[in-house]
mmCIF file of C-alpha atoms in Angstrom:
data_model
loop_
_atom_site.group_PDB
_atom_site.id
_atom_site.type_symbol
_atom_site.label_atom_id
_atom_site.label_comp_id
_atom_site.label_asym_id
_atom_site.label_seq_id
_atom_site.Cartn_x
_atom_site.Cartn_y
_atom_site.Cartn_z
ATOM 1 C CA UNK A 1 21.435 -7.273 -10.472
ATOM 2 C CA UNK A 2 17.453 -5.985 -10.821
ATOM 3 C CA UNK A 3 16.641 -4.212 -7.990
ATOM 4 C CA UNK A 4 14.385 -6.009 -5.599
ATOM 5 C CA UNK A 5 12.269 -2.836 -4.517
ATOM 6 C CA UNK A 6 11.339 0.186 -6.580
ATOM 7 C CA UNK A 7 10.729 3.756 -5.113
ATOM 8 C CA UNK A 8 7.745 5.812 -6.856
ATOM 9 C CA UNK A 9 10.126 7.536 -9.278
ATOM 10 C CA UNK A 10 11.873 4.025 -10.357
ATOM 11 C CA UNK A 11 7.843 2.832 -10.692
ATOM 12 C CA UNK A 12 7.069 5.900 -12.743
ATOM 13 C CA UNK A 13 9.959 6.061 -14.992
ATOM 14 C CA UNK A 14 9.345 1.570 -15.701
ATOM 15 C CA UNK A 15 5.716 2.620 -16.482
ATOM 16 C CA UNK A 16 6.626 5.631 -18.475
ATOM 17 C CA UNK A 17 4.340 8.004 -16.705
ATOM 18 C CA UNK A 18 4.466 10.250 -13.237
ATOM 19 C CA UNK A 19 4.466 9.935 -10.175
ATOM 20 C CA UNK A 20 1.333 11.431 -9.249
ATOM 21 C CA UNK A 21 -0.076 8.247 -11.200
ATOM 22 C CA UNK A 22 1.608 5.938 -9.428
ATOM 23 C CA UNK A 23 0.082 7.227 -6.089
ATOM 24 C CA UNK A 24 -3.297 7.146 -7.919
ATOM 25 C CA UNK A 25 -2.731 3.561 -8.847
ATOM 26 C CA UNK A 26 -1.867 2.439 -5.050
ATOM 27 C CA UNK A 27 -4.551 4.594 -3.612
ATOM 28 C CA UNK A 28 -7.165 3.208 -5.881
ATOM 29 C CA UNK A 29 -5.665 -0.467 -5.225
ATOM 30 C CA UNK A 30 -4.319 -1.496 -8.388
ATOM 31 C CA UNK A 31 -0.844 -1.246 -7.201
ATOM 32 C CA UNK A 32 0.463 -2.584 -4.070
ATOM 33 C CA UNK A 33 2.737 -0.927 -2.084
ATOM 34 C CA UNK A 34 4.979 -1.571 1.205
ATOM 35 C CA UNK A 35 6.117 1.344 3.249
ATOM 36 C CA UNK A 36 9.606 1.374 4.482
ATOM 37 C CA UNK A 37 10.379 4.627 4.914
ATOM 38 C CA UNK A 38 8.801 5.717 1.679
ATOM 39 C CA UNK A 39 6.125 3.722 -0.560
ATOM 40 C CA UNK A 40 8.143 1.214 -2.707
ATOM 41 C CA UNK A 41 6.703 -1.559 -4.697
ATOM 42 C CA UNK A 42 8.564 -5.058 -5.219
ATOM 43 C CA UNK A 43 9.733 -5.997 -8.800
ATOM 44 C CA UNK A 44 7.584 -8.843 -8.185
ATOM 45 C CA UNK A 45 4.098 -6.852 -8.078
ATOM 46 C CA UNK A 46 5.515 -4.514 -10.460
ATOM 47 C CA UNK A 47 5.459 -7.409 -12.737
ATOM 48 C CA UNK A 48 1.708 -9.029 -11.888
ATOM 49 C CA UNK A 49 0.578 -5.520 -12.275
ATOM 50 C CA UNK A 50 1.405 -5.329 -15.997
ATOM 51 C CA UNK A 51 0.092 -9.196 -16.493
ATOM 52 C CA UNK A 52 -2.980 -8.389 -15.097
ATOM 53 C CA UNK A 53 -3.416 -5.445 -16.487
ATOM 54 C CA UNK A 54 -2.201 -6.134 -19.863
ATOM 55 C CA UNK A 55 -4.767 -4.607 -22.668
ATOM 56 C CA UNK A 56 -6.271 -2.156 -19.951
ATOM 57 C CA UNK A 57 -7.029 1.723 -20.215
ATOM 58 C CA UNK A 58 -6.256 2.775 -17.088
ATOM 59 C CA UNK A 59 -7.429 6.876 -18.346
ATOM 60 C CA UNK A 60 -9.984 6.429 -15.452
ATOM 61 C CA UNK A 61 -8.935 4.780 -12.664
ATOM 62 C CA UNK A 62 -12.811 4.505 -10.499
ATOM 63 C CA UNK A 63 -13.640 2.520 -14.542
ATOM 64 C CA UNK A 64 -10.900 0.298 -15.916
ATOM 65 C CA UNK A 65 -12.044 -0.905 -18.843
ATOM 66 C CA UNK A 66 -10.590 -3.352 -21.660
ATOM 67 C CA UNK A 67 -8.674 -1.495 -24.423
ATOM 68 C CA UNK A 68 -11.108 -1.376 -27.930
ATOM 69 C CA UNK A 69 -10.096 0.029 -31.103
ATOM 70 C CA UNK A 70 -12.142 3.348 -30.409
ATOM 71 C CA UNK A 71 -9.759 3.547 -27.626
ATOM 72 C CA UNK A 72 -6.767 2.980 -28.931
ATOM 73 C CA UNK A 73 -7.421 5.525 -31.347
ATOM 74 C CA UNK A 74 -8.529 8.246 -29.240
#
């Protein structure tokens, strides 16, 4: 069975970067969080959060801006 709520670490190992990223992403708002304890995030918004973010360079999080081929290749 899929867990039903991630801590930071499960969140930053699915998105295959840190943990200091994923607290940038829920302070900024792009990520929603529930505290129980500790931050966790549902699979759920784990999930919308990669469709609705889907072709996005997140490299600075105050500008998200659409992923172009001079992106991609820098």
């Amino acid at each position: 069975m899929t867990p039903q709520l991630y801590d930071i670490s499960d969140v930053a190992k699915f998105l295959k970067t840190n943990k200091n990223m994923v607290y940038k992403l829920i302070d900024t708002g792009h990520l929603t969080a529930l505290k129980l304890g500790r931050l966790k995030v549902t699979c759920y918004e784990l999930e919308d959060f990669i469709r609705r973010n889907n072709g996005k360079d997140f490299t600075d999080l105050q500008n998200v801006t659409q992923l172009t081929r001079n992106t991609i290749n820098s």
